[in-house]
Short mmCIF file of C-alpha atoms and ligand atoms in Angstrom, two decimals:
data_model
loop_
_atom_site.label_atom_id
_atom_site.label_comp_id
_atom_site.label_asym_id
_atom_site.label_seq_id
_atom_site.Cartn_x
_atom_site.Cartn_y
_atom_site.Cartn_z
CA UNK A 1 -13.55 -16.47 -12.44
CA UNK A 2 -9.78 -15.85 -12.29
CA UNK A 3 -10.02 -13.38 -15.17
CA UNK A 4 -12.93 -11.51 -13.57
CA UNK A 5 -11.02 -11.27 -10.27
CA UNK A 6 -7.94 -10.03 -12.13
CA UNK A 7 -9.98 -7.30 -13.85
CA UNK A 8 -11.51 -6.24 -10.53
CA UNK A 9 -8.03 -6.21 -8.98
CA UNK A 10 -6.60 -3.98 -11.71
CA UNK A 11 -9.47 -1.52 -11.13
CA UNK A 12 -8.82 -1.47 -7.36
CA UNK A 13 -5.07 -0.99 -7.97
CA UNK A 14 -5.76 1.89 -10.33
CA UNK A 15 -8.18 3.46 -7.86
CA UNK A 16 -5.77 3.17 -4.91
CA UNK A 17 -3.02 4.91 -6.92
CA UNK A 18 -5.37 7.72 -7.98
CA UNK A 19 -6.58 8.19 -4.38
CA UNK A 20 -2.96 8.39 -3.13
CA UNK A 21 -2.13 10.98 -5.82
CA UNK A 22 -5.05 13.08 -4.65
CA UNK A 23 -4.13 12.62 -0.98
CA UNK A 24 -0.61 13.92 -1.80
CA UNK A 25 -1.91 17.21 -3.21
CA UNK A 26 -4.80 17.44 -0.74
CA UNK A 27 -7.39 17.22 -3.55
CA UNK A 28 -10.93 15.86 -3.27
CA UNK A 29 -11.25 12.13 -4.06
CA UNK A 30 -14.41 12.83 -6.10
CA UNK A 31 -13.76 16.02 -8.01
CA UNK A 32 -12.52 16.79 -10.66
CA UNK A 33 -12.79 13.70 -12.91
CA UNK A 34 -9.60 11.81 -13.86
CA UNK A 35 -7.17 14.07 -15.66
CA UNK A 36 -3.47 14.32 -16.56
CA UNK A 37 -1.51 15.70 -13.58
CA UNK A 38 0.72 17.75 -15.87
CA UNK A 39 -1.53 19.30 -18.56
CA UNK A 40 -4.78 18.88 -16.56
CA UNK A 41 -6.65 17.59 -19.67
CA UNK A 42 -9.59 15.35 -18.65
CA UNK A 43 -9.00 11.75 -19.76
CA UNK A 44 -11.23 10.02 -22.32
CA UNK A 45 -12.83 6.68 -21.38
CA UNK A 46 -10.36 4.64 -23.44
CA UNK A 47 -7.49 6.22 -21.46
CA UNK A 48 -8.97 5.01 -18.15
CA UNK A 49 -8.89 1.24 -18.70
CA UNK A 50 -6.44 -0.28 -16.17
CA UNK A 51 -3.31 -1.98 -17.63
CA UNK A 52 -4.65 -1.77 -21.21
CA UNK A 53 -4.58 2.06 -21.41
CA UNK A 54 -1.05 2.28 -20.00
CA UNK A 55 0.21 -0.15 -22.66
CA UNK A 56 -1.76 1.53 -25.45
CA UNK A 57 -0.45 4.98 -24.46
CA UNK A 58 3.08 3.50 -24.07
CA UNK A 59 3.18 5.02 -20.58
CA UNK A 60 2.73 8.62 -21.74
CA UNK A 61 -0.08 11.20 -21.61
CA UNK A 62 -1.94 11.24 -24.96
CA UNK A 63 -1.98 15.07 -24.98
CA UNK A 64 1.26 16.41 -23.45
CA UNK A 65 3.35 13.19 -23.71
CA UNK A 66 4.51 13.41 -20.09
CA UNK A 67 5.49 9.99 -18.72
CA UNK A 68 2.84 8.36 -16.51
CA UNK A 69 4.53 6.93 -13.36
CA UNK A 70 5.18 3.19 -13.74
CA UNK A 71 3.79 2.76 -10.20
CA UNK A 72 0.29 3.00 -11.68
CA UNK A 73 0.91 0.07 -14.04
CA UNK A 74 2.75 -2.01 -11.41
CA UNK A 75 -0.05 -1.46 -8.86
CA UNK A 76 -2.75 -2.44 -11.39
CA UNK A 77 -1.01 -5.68 -12.35
CA UNK A 78 0.01 -6.60 -8.78
CA UNK A 79 -3.40 -6.00 -7.19
CA UNK A 80 -4.95 -7.88 -10.14
CA UNK A 81 -2.67 -10.88 -9.48
CA UNK A 82 -3.29 -10.76 -5.71
CA UNK A 83 -7.05 -10.73 -6.16
CA UNK A 84 -6.92 -13.90 -8.29
CA UNK A 85 -5.76 -15.62 -5.07
CA UNK A 86 -8.92 -14.59 -3.22
CA UNK A 87 -10.60 -17.35 -1.26
CA UNK A 88 -12.65 -17.25 1.97
CA UNK A 89 -9.58 -17.61 4.22
CA UNK A 90 -7.51 -14.91 2.48
CA UNK A 91 -10.18 -12.20 2.09
CA UNK A 92 -9.40 -10.25 5.28
CA UNK A 93 -5.63 -10.54 4.68
CA UNK A 94 -6.06 -9.06 1.20
CA UNK A 95 -8.06 -6.11 2.57
CA UNK A 96 -5.30 -5.64 5.18
CA UNK A 97 -2.63 -5.63 2.45
CA UNK A 98 -4.70 -3.29 0.25
CA UNK A 99 -5.09 -0.74 3.05
CA UNK A 100 -1.36 -0.80 3.81
CA UNK A 101 -0.57 -0.56 0.08
CA UNK A 102 -2.64 2.63 0.01
CA UNK A 103 -0.74 3.94 3.06
CA UNK A 104 2.55 3.08 1.32
CA UNK A 105 1.56 4.98 -1.84
CA UNK A 106 0.75 8.04 0.29
CA UNK A 107 3.99 7.58 2.28
CA UNK A 108 6.05 7.43 -0.94
CA UNK A 109 4.61 10.78 -2.02
CA UNK A 110 4.43 12.76 1.23
CA UNK A 111 6.07 10.63 4.01
CA UNK A 112 2.69 10.70 5.76
CA UNK A 113 -0.51 8.70 5.35
CA UNK A 114 -4.10 8.93 6.61
CA UNK A 115 -3.97 7.93 10.29
CA UNK A 116 -7.27 6.01 10.18
CA UNK A 117 -5.59 3.22 8.21
CA UNK A 118 -3.73 1.96 11.30
CA UNK A 119 -7.02 1.68 13.22
CA UNK A 120 -8.93 0.25 10.26
CA UNK A 121 -6.41 -2.60 9.86
CA UNK A 122 -6.47 -3.59 13.56
CA UNK A 123 -9.78 -5.54 13.54
CA UNK A 124 -8.43 -7.74 10.72
CA UNK A 125 -5.33 -8.73 12.68
CA UNK A 126 -6.93 -9.00 16.13
CA UNK A 127 -9.63 -11.40 14.94
CA UNK A 128 -9.33 -14.72 16.79
CA UNK A 129 -6.66 -13.54 19.26
CA UNK A 130 -7.04 -13.88 23.05
CA UNK A 131 -8.38 -10.93 25.09
CA UNK A 132 -4.91 -10.48 26.64
CA UNK A 133 -3.24 -10.15 23.20
CA UNK A 134 -5.94 -7.70 22.13
CA UNK A 135 -5.38 -5.60 25.27
CA UNK A 136 -1.57 -5.60 24.83
CA UNK A 137 -1.92 -4.67 21.16
CA UNK A 138 -4.21 -1.74 21.97
CA UNK A 139 -1.74 -0.53 24.63
CA UNK A 140 1.14 -0.84 22.13
CA UNK A 141 -0.81 1.00 19.41
CA UNK A 142 -1.78 3.75 21.84
CA UNK A 143 1.83 4.06 23.07
CA UNK A 144 3.07 4.52 19.49
CA UNK A 145 0.47 7.23 18.96
CA UNK A 146 1.37 9.06 22.18
CA UNK A 147 5.16 8.64 22.17
CA UNK A 148 6.11 9.27 18.54
CA UNK A 149 5.12 12.96 18.41
CA UNK A 150 7.43 13.53 21.43
CA UNK A 151 10.41 11.85 19.75
CA UNK A 152 12.31 14.62 18.01
CA UNK A 153 14.19 12.61 15.37
CA UNK A 154 12.60 9.18 15.22
CA UNK A 155 14.72 6.53 13.51
CA UNK A 156 11.58 4.81 12.34
CA UNK A 157 8.16 6.24 11.48
CA UNK A 158 5.13 5.54 13.65
CA UNK A 159 3.32 4.06 10.63
CA UNK A 160 6.19 1.60 10.08
CA UNK A 161 5.91 0.45 13.71
CA UNK A 162 2.14 0.10 13.46
CA UNK A 163 2.44 -2.02 10.33
CA UNK A 164 5.12 -4.18 12.02
CA UNK A 165 2.80 -4.74 15.00
CA UNK A 166 0.03 -5.70 12.58
CA UNK A 167 2.25 -8.12 10.65
CA UNK A 168 3.52 -9.73 13.85
CA UNK A 169 -0.05 -10.49 14.97
CA UNK A 170 -1.00 -11.87 11.56
CA UNK A 171 1.98 -14.05 10.72
CA UNK A 172 4.08 -14.54 13.88
CA UNK A 173 7.67 -13.83 14.88
CA UNK A 174 9.67 -15.84 12.29
CA UNK A 175 7.65 -14.54 9.34
CA UNK A 176 8.00 -10.98 10.67
CA UNK A 177 11.79 -11.33 10.92
CA UNK A 178 12.22 -12.47 7.30
CA UNK A 179 9.67 -9.87 6.15
CA UNK A 180 11.61 -6.97 7.76
CA UNK A 181 14.90 -8.43 6.47
CA UNK A 182 13.70 -8.37 2.85
CA UNK A 183 12.18 -4.87 3.22
CA UNK A 184 15.40 -3.49 4.74
CA UNK A 185 17.52 -5.09 2.00
CA UNK A 186 15.31 -3.55 -0.70
CA UNK A 187 15.50 -0.14 1.00
CA UNK A 188 19.31 -0.35 1.21
CA UNK A 189 19.57 -1.28 -2.48
CA UNK A 190 17.40 1.67 -3.44
CA UNK A 191 18.96 4.10 -0.99
CA UNK A 192 18.44 7.68 -2.09
CA UNK A 193 20.53 10.75 -1.32
CA UNK A 194 17.91 11.90 1.16
CA UNK A 195 18.43 10.93 4.81
CA UNK A 196 14.73 10.29 5.29
CA UNK A 197 13.15 7.59 3.19
CA UNK A 198 9.58 6.33 3.06
CA UNK A 199 9.90 2.79 4.46
CA UNK A 200 6.25 1.67 4.15
CA UNK A 201 6.58 1.01 0.38
CA UNK A 202 9.42 -1.45 1.06
CA UNK A 203 7.44 -3.14 3.83
CA UNK A 204 4.46 -3.53 1.49
CA UNK A 205 6.59 -4.82 -1.42
CA UNK A 206 8.21 -7.32 0.95
CA UNK A 207 4.79 -8.38 2.35
CA UNK A 208 3.50 -8.87 -1.21
CA UNK A 209 6.56 -10.96 -2.17
CA UNK A 210 6.18 -13.23 0.89
CA UNK A 211 2.44 -13.49 0.21
CA UNK A 212 3.01 -14.57 -3.41
CA UNK A 213 5.74 -16.96 -2.24
CA UNK A 214 3.43 -18.66 0.29
CA UNK A 215 0.50 -18.79 -2.15
CA UNK A 216 2.38 -20.27 -5.08
CA UNK A 217 4.22 -22.94 -3.13
ZN1 ZN B 301 -0.91 15.53 -20.06
#
């Protein structure tokens, strides 16, 4: 069962990366079939097997030898590992993490992500909370949506705030503090020359690390 879940996970990871690539260039998710981004050659079936194909191709396109981003391989392995930890109580949390991982992949490429993700993740985190918490969360989410476009040079993206709100509701204050601390440390270590960085990827990496930490203890 673990192996089957791992295989499913690698497929989902591969699919999420491909969808984010297509979101970045505003291409259709369905058409054309998988191809090399550089030489545009359609990929053969043996080049589409998650994890395996990347290793077999040694991380390069079979035709033009352009390097395939390591993100693809890392996402396939990580989502595969996460899915092996699927049990009835973790299912919704995994979907939540998967949706935010997709947002992070889009953020890394374009510093934007599809806005529906914030709304789609809310039901997962509001489940089981009191009506008052639900009301306050909806007000907070709406405020972020209304206020951020008016803020000329926001220090933090609206998506980052929405994910923080989500995480807070799921795991509580202490967990949120250590989660943001790790994400900020990772972002500082990787600091690029650009003044604006995509922060969602660091938040998702940190969330995945804390998840693995809590699951393996
Ligand atoms: Zn190519």
